[in-house]
Amino acid sequence: RWWLSMAVTDGKQHGVIRDIDRRGSMPGGERLRLMADLLGTTTDWLLGKVDNPVQPVSEISFREPPHAWSGPPENRIKVLGTGYCDDVILHGEDGSDVHVERVLLETDHVVRLIERPPALWNSPDAYAIYFHGESMEPRFFQGEVGVVDPRRPPSPGDFVVVQLTDGTSDEVITVIVKQLVRVAGGFYQLRQFNPSQTFRIDRGRVKRVHRICTPTELLGG
């Protein structure tokens, strides 16, 4: 307890873990993440949201062959690094806990570049991701690329990239790729296909919701 308390406070406090035991409250996002790294586990496990203490393994290390680009850099879109994670536990429609497949999203890790579709020439913030896992099959299969346009507000029926916090800070701790069902006053209702289930996320945990473009949109239709 002493060494972990000192490690997460730069040697300034020795009773952090003792205070957690006594008060039952966890530290803030950044300190909690550091604690999880030092223990070789995840923040969700420390918070009691998942049963598996094992850290997810990233799959973002692959590289594609160099591409002979003919145009300027602004004609390209970054494909951000993604990887499969363990499930996150959220609330189902009947109030029970449901296991929802999630992914890693490394916003500072670019695995490749792709040509920018003409429909996104005026969207400098557009990016792309690789789909991982099986939760959105048969709509999206593992290894497919999805192009995201943060400018376009999502509507019910759209497929979205949802960035989640732990609810206590603005730091994004996990990402899910699902279909938006509806937005209510205090929650987002989302759907995954495989296994089929609809669930809710408190709006206080949602940092961003980015819309995945359809093929018709990318073709200018």
Tab-separated table of N, CA and C in Angstrom, residues 41-54 86-89 99 102:
chain	number	residue	atom	x	y	z
A	41	THR	N	-3.325	-3.798	-14.469
A	41	THR	CA	-4.735	-4.099	-14.676
A	41	THR	C	-5.399	-2.924	-15.381
A	42	THR	N	-6.739	-2.807	-15.287
A	42	THR	CA	-7.482	-1.747	-15.958
A	42	THR	C	-8.236	-0.905	-14.942
A	43	THR	N	-8.583	0.322	-15.351
A	43	THR	CA	-9.364	1.193	-14.469
A	43	THR	C	-10.753	0.615	-14.229
A	44	ASP	N	-11.329	-0.032	-15.234
A	44	ASP	CA	-12.650	-0.625	-15.053
A	44	ASP	C	-12.625	-1.720	-13.990
A	45	TRP	N	-11.525	-2.489	-13.937
A	45	TRP	CA	-11.423	-3.535	-12.912
A	45	TRP	C	-11.293	-2.915	-11.527
A	46	LEU	N	-10.501	-1.864	-11.411
A	46	LEU	CA	-10.354	-1.192	-10.118
A	46	LEU	C	-11.676	-0.603	-9.640
A	47	LEU	N	-12.501	-0.153	-10.583
A	47	LEU	CA	-13.793	0.429	-10.234
A	47	LEU	C	-14.881	-0.616	-10.048
A	48	GLY	N	-14.527	-1.902	-10.262
A	48	GLY	CA	-15.494	-2.970	-10.077
A	48	GLY	C	-16.486	-3.123	-11.212
A	49	LYS	N	-16.141	-2.576	-12.407
A	49	LYS	CA	-17.068	-2.644	-13.538
A	49	LYS	C	-16.884	-3.904	-14.369
A	50	VAL	N	-15.739	-4.546	-14.276
A	50	VAL	CA	-15.487	-5.780	-15.016
A	50	VAL	C	-14.879	-6.800	-14.059
A	51	ASP	N	-15.021	-8.081	-14.416
A	51	ASP	CA	-14.486	-9.147	-13.577
A	51	ASP	C	-13.081	-9.562	-13.973
A	52	ASN	N	-12.673	-9.209	-15.214
A	52	ASN	CA	-11.375	-9.630	-15.732
A	52	ASN	C	-10.326	-8.549	-15.466
A	53	PRO	N	-9.307	-8.835	-14.626
A	53	PRO	CA	-8.300	-7.813	-14.319
A	53	PRO	C	-7.223	-7.665	-15.380
A	54	VAL	N	-7.250	-8.508	-16.421
A	54	VAL	CA	-6.186	-8.519	-17.424
A	54	VAL	C	-6.299	-7.299	-18.323
A	86	ASP	N	-11.333	-5.947	-23.867
A	86	ASP	CA	-12.336	-6.747	-23.182
A	86	ASP	C	-13.661	-5.973	-23.170
A	87	ASP	N	-14.731	-6.623	-22.748
A	87	ASP	CA	-16.040	-5.983	-22.742
A	87	ASP	C	-16.146	-4.947	-21.628
A	88	VAL	N	-17.050	-3.984	-21.838
A	88	VAL	CA	-17.399	-3.034	-20.792
A	88	VAL	C	-18.825	-3.351	-20.365
A	89	ILE	N	-19.133	-3.213	-19.085
A	89	ILE	CA	-20.459	-3.536	-18.561
A	89	ILE	C	-21.310	-2.264	-18.505
A	99	HIS	N	-22.873	-7.045	-21.267
A	99	HIS	CA	-21.488	-6.950	-21.683
A	99	HIS	C	-21.443	-6.430	-23.116
A	102	ARG	N	-15.987	-3.407	-26.759
A	102	ARG	CA	-15.371	-2.091	-26.927
A	102	ARG	C	-14.036	-2.239	-27.632
